[in-house]
Coordinates of C-alpha atoms and ligand atoms in Angstrom, one line a residue:
M75 CA 176.1 -125.1 198.6
F76 CA 176.1 -123.5 195.7
K77 CA 172.4 -123.0 195.8
S78 CA 172.6 -121.7 199.5
G79 CA 176.2 -120.5 198.9
L80 CA 173.9 -117.8 196.0
R81 CA 172.0 -116.6 198.0
L82 CA 173.9 -116.2 201.4
M83 CA 175.4 -114.2 198.3
L84 CA 173.0 -111.6 197.3
A85 CA 171.1 -111.8 201.0
G86 CA 174.4 -110.4 201.6
V87 CA 174.2 -107.6 198.6
V88 CA 170.5 -106.8 199.9
L89 CA 172.1 -106.6 203.7
A90 CA 174.3 -104.0 202.7
S91 CA 171.8 -102.2 201.6
G92 CA 170.0 -101.5 203.8
T93 CA 167.0 -99.9 202.8
A94 CA 164.4 -100.1 205.6
Q95 CA 161.0 -99.6 203.8
A96 CA 157.8 -99.1 205.1
A97 CA 154.2 -100.3 204.9
G98 CA 152.2 -100.2 201.3
V99 CA 148.7 -99.8 201.6
A100 CA 147.0 -101.8 199.4
A101 CA 143.8 -99.5 198.9
D102 CA 145.4 -96.9 198.0
G103 CA 147.3 -99.1 195.0
Q104 CA 144.2 -100.5 194.1
K105 CA 143.4 -96.1 193.1
I106 CA 146.0 -95.7 191.3
V107 CA 145.8 -99.0 189.5
M108 CA 142.7 -97.3 188.3
Q109 CA 143.7 -93.9 187.8
G110 CA 147.5 -94.1 186.7
D111 CA 150.6 -91.8 187.9
G112 CA 148.2 -89.2 186.0
S113 CA 150.7 -88.3 183.5
G114 CA 149.5 -91.1 181.0
A115 CA 147.5 -95.2 180.7
P116 CA 146.3 -96.4 183.9
C117 CA 148.5 -99.2 185.0
L118 CA 145.1 -102.0 184.3
A119 CA 145.7 -100.3 180.9
C120 CA 148.6 -103.1 180.1
H121 CA 149.0 -104.9 183.4
G122 CA 145.0 -105.4 183.9
M123 CA 142.7 -105.4 187.4
D124 CA 144.6 -108.0 188.5
G125 CA 147.2 -108.1 186.7
A126 CA 147.2 -110.5 184.4
G127 CA 148.8 -109.3 182.5
N128 CA 149.2 -109.9 178.1
D129 CA 151.4 -112.1 176.8
A130 CA 150.6 -110.2 173.4
G131 CA 151.9 -106.7 175.0
G132 CA 154.1 -107.8 176.1
F133 CA 153.2 -106.9 179.7
P134 CA 154.2 -108.8 182.2
R135 CA 151.6 -110.6 185.3
L136 CA 152.5 -108.6 188.3
A137 CA 149.9 -111.0 190.6
G138 CA 151.2 -112.5 193.9
L139 CA 154.7 -111.9 192.2
S140 CA 156.2 -109.9 195.8
A141 CA 155.7 -106.4 197.1
E142 CA 159.4 -105.8 197.9
Y143 CA 160.4 -107.4 194.1
L144 CA 158.0 -104.9 191.8
T145 CA 158.9 -102.0 194.2
K146 CA 162.3 -102.2 193.2
Q147 CA 161.4 -102.1 189.5
M148 CA 159.3 -99.0 189.2
Q149 CA 162.4 -97.4 191.6
D150 CA 164.9 -98.4 188.7
Y151 CA 162.7 -97.7 186.0
N152 CA 162.9 -93.9 187.5
A153 CA 166.6 -94.4 188.2
G154 CA 167.5 -95.6 184.6
T155 CA 168.9 -99.2 185.4
R156 CA 166.0 -100.3 184.2
V157 CA 165.1 -99.2 180.2
S158 CA 161.8 -99.4 178.9
P159 CA 160.0 -96.6 177.0
I160 CA 156.5 -97.9 177.1
M161 CA 156.7 -98.8 181.2
Q162 CA 158.8 -96.0 182.6
P163 CA 156.0 -92.6 181.8
N164 CA 154.1 -94.7 183.5
V165 CA 155.7 -94.5 187.5
D166 CA 157.3 -91.2 187.1
N167 CA 155.3 -89.8 189.0
L168 CA 154.4 -91.4 191.5
S169 CA 156.0 -90.2 194.9
E170 CA 157.9 -93.5 197.2
Q171 CA 154.4 -93.7 198.7
Q172 CA 152.5 -94.6 196.2
I173 CA 155.3 -97.1 194.6
L174 CA 154.9 -99.2 198.1
D175 CA 151.2 -98.9 197.8
V176 CA 150.4 -100.2 193.8
A177 CA 153.3 -103.0 195.2
A178 CA 151.5 -104.2 197.8
Y179 CA 147.8 -104.1 195.6
Y180 CA 149.0 -105.7 193.0
A181 CA 151.1 -108.7 195.0
S182 CA 148.3 -109.2 196.5
Q183 CA 145.6 -110.7 193.5
P184 CA 145.7 -114.2 193.4
V185 CA 147.6 -115.6 190.6
P186 CA 146.1 -116.5 187.9
A187 CA 145.9 -120.4 186.2
V188 CA 148.6 -120.8 182.8
K189 CA 147.5 -121.7 180.3
A190 CA 148.9 -124.9 178.8
S191 CA 151.3 -125.1 176.3
S192 CA 151.2 -126.7 172.0
A193 CA 155.3 -125.9 172.1
S194 CA 156.4 -129.9 171.0
E195 CA 158.0 -132.1 173.2
E196 CA 160.9 -131.1 171.9
V197 CA 161.1 -127.6 172.8
L198 CA 160.0 -128.3 176.4
A199 CA 161.9 -131.2 177.2
L200 CA 165.4 -128.1 176.3
G201 CA 163.3 -125.6 178.9
E202 CA 162.9 -127.7 180.9
K203 CA 166.7 -129.2 181.6
L204 CA 167.6 -125.5 181.4
A205 CA 165.0 -124.4 184.2
L206 CA 165.5 -127.6 186.8
R207 CA 169.3 -128.4 186.0
G208 CA 170.9 -125.7 184.1
D209 CA 173.5 -126.8 181.3
W210 CA 177.4 -127.4 183.3
S211 CA 178.9 -127.2 179.4
K212 CA 178.6 -123.8 179.4
H213 CA 178.3 -123.0 182.8
V214 CA 175.2 -122.1 182.5
P215 CA 173.3 -123.1 186.6
S216 CA 169.7 -123.8 186.4
C217 CA 167.3 -121.8 186.9
N218 CA 165.1 -123.0 189.7
S219 CA 169.1 -122.8 192.2
C220 CA 167.7 -118.9 192.4
H221 CA 164.0 -118.8 190.8
G222 CA 163.9 -121.9 194.0
P223 CA 161.8 -124.5 194.0
G224 CA 159.5 -125.1 191.0
N225 CA 160.5 -121.4 189.7
A226 CA 157.9 -119.8 191.7
G227 CA 160.4 -117.6 193.3
V228 CA 162.4 -116.9 196.8
G229 CA 161.7 -113.7 198.6
S230 CA 161.6 -110.2 197.5
A231 CA 165.5 -110.6 195.7
F232 CA 164.2 -113.7 193.0
P233 CA 161.0 -113.1 191.3
G234 CA 158.4 -115.8 190.1
I235 CA 159.2 -116.5 186.6
A236 CA 156.5 -120.0 186.5
G237 CA 153.9 -119.1 185.0
Q238 CA 154.6 -116.0 183.7
H239 CA 154.2 -114.8 180.0
P240 CA 156.4 -115.6 176.8
T241 CA 156.7 -113.4 174.7
Y242 CA 157.4 -111.1 178.2
I243 CA 160.6 -113.7 180.2
R244 CA 161.8 -113.6 176.1
Q245 CA 161.7 -110.0 176.9
Q246 CA 164.0 -110.6 179.6
L247 CA 166.7 -112.1 178.8
K248 CA 167.4 -110.7 175.7
A249 CA 167.3 -107.2 178.0
W250 CA 169.6 -108.5 179.4
Q251 CA 171.9 -109.7 176.9
S252 CA 171.9 -105.9 175.1
G253 CA 172.3 -104.5 178.7
S254 CA 169.5 -102.5 178.5
R255 CA 167.7 -104.1 182.3
H256 CA 170.9 -104.0 184.3
N257 CA 169.8 -104.1 187.2
D258 CA 170.2 -107.3 188.9
P259 CA 172.6 -108.0 191.8
V260 CA 175.7 -108.5 191.3
Q261 CA 175.0 -109.3 187.8
L262 CA 173.8 -113.0 188.6
M263 CA 171.2 -112.8 185.2
T264 CA 173.5 -111.0 183.8
G265 CA 176.0 -113.7 183.8
V266 CA 172.7 -116.0 183.2
A267 CA 171.3 -115.0 180.2
E268 CA 174.4 -113.8 178.4
R269 CA 175.4 -117.2 177.9
L270 CA 172.1 -118.4 176.7
T271 CA 171.2 -118.8 172.5
D272 CA 168.2 -117.2 170.8
A273 CA 166.4 -121.2 170.7
E274 CA 167.4 -122.4 174.2
I275 CA 165.6 -118.5 175.3
E276 CA 162.4 -119.2 173.2
A277 CA 162.7 -123.0 175.6
V278 CA 163.5 -122.1 178.7
A279 CA 160.8 -118.7 178.5
T280 CA 158.1 -121.8 176.8
Y281 CA 158.2 -124.2 179.9
L282 CA 158.4 -121.7 182.3
A283 CA 155.3 -120.9 181.5
A284 CA 153.7 -122.6 180.7
Q285 CA 153.8 -124.4 184.8
P286 CA 151.0 -124.0 187.5
V287 CA 153.0 -121.6 190.0
T288 CA 152.3 -123.6 193.2
V289 CA 154.2 -121.3 196.0
V290 CA 152.6 -118.5 196.1
E291 CA 155.3 -115.0 197.7
G292 CA 153.3 -112.1 197.1
G293 CA 151.7 -113.0 200.8
Q294 CA 148.1 -113.8 200.5
Ligands
HEC35 C1 151.3 -98.7 178.0 C2 151.4 -99.8 178.8 C3 151.2 -99.7 180.8 C4 150.9 -99.6 181.2 C5 150.0 -98.7 181.6 C6 152.1 -99.5 182.4 N1 152.5 -100.7 182.4 FE1 153.9 -101.4 183.4 N2 154.6 -102.8 182.3 C7 153.9 -102.6 181.0 C8 155.6 -103.0 180.0 C9 155.8 -103.1 178.3 C10 156.3 -103.9 180.4 C11 157.8 -104.4 180.5 C12 159.2 -103.8 180.2 C13 160.3 -103.4 180.1 O1 160.7 -104.3 179.4 O2 160.8 -103.8 181.6 C14 156.5 -103.4 182.0 C15 156.5 -103.4 183.8 C16 156.1 -103.2 185.4 C17 156.5 -104.0 186.3 C18 158.3 -105.4 186.2 C19 157.8 -106.0 186.6 C20 158.4 -107.1 186.5 O3 158.3 -108.2 186.6 O4 160.3 -107.1 186.5 C21 156.5 -103.5 187.0 C22 156.2 -103.3 188.5 C23 155.4 -102.3 186.0 N3 155.0 -102.8 184.3 C24 154.5 -101.6 187.6 C25 153.0 -100.6 186.6 C26 151.8 -99.7 188.0 C27 151.9 -100.1 188.7 C28 151.2 -99.2 186.1 C29 151.0 -98.0 186.9 C30 151.0 -96.8 187.7 C31 152.3 -98.9 185.3 N4 152.6 -100.7 185.2 C32 151.7 -98.9 184.1 C33 153.4 -101.9 180.4 C34 152.4 -100.2 181.4
HEC36 C1 172.8 -116.9 190.0 C2 170.5 -116.8 190.2 C3 169.6 -116.4 189.0 C4 170.4 -117.5 187.8 C5 170.8 -118.7 188.2 C6 169.0 -117.7 187.1 N1 168.4 -115.9 187.9 FE1 167.0 -115.1 186.6 N2 166.8 -114.1 188.2 C7 167.8 -113.5 189.4 C8 167.8 -111.5 190.0 C9 168.3 -111.8 191.5 C10 166.6 -111.4 189.0 C11 165.8 -110.0 189.5 C12 166.9 -108.8 189.0 C13 166.5 -107.5 190.4 O1 166.6 -106.9 190.6 O2 165.3 -107.0 189.0 C14 165.8 -112.6 188.1 C15 165.1 -111.8 187.3 C16 164.4 -112.2 187.1 C17 163.1 -112.5 186.0 C18 163.0 -111.0 185.6 C19 161.3 -111.0 185.9 C20 160.3 -110.3 186.5 O3 159.3 -110.5 186.4 O4 160.9 -108.8 186.1 C21 163.5 -113.5 184.1 C22 162.6 -113.8 183.6 C23 164.8 -114.5 184.4 N3 164.7 -113.9 185.8 C24 164.6 -115.4 184.1 C25 165.7 -116.4 184.5 C26 165.7 -118.1 183.4 C27 165.1 -118.6 182.2 C28 166.7 -118.3 184.4 C29 167.4 -119.9 184.1 C30 167.9 -119.9 182.9 C31 168.0 -117.5 185.5 N4 166.8 -116.1 185.4 C32 168.5 -118.5 186.1 C33 168.7 -114.1 189.1 C34 168.7 -115.2 188.9

């Protein structure tokens, strides 16, 4: 009930915005990945040609994420509802069509294999609890109630977070806490992030990063 209720509510929000998107051309997107938007480093310098990203750099994996989700994020950087001084300059010269193209390219890339975690059992157990069951004593719903089975993502609104880099997951939860990322529909993520302690953020990021991605949303 709770889970489908949340998703229905969000589907309403997304439909109400009523943006029918044109299709991206992955082959054209591949050129942008190699060249960038003309003003800075090419995408591959940080996200890789294959979209694997890089944990130490805080560069997210883009491979296999939904093309619509990736498109929305680039539009949000350009609109200023998602703030990142490192990322913002990389897409501000792209046209709407180029944004669709580069999103289509990265969405079509296979998800790289996930590394096992060397974290303690205690940390992983806390992470698993938050990811799969939540903590109702603090009104924290489980991550998978929105991010779907295996936290592998649902449609274009709920991104896959299993197999994402831990540094990036941690940074995003902090960005919602501080308000520098406020692009989530009806503040769904703000409500989750603001209830988590630093130790819980660390645990859930560590757990999620080590989960294999069983379902790929990018439409391969
Ligand atoms: C200098 C390194 C760098 C370059 C070059 C770069 N990015 Fe990024 N990218 C980042 C970082 C760091 C983030 C996370 C920023 C944040 O916290 O919002 C990010 C985030 C993103 C996201 C959001 C992903 C998500 O899961 O929400 C997309 C989409 C993206 N980049 C696409 C691109 C594209 C397309 C290009 C090339 C045109 C590009 N990036 C070039 C560093 C880079
Ligand atoms: C009530 C629904 C809901 C719940 C519960 C939820 N999320 Fe989210 N989450 C979202 C939505 C919606 C987005 C996409 C926001 C946007 O459009 O930019 C998101 C995005 C994210 C992202 C950004 C991914 C990316 O590629 O940029 C991370 C990380 C994340 N959530 C982590 C979590 C974690 C960890 C939990 C559990 C502790 C959780 N979420 C629980 C709705 C939810």
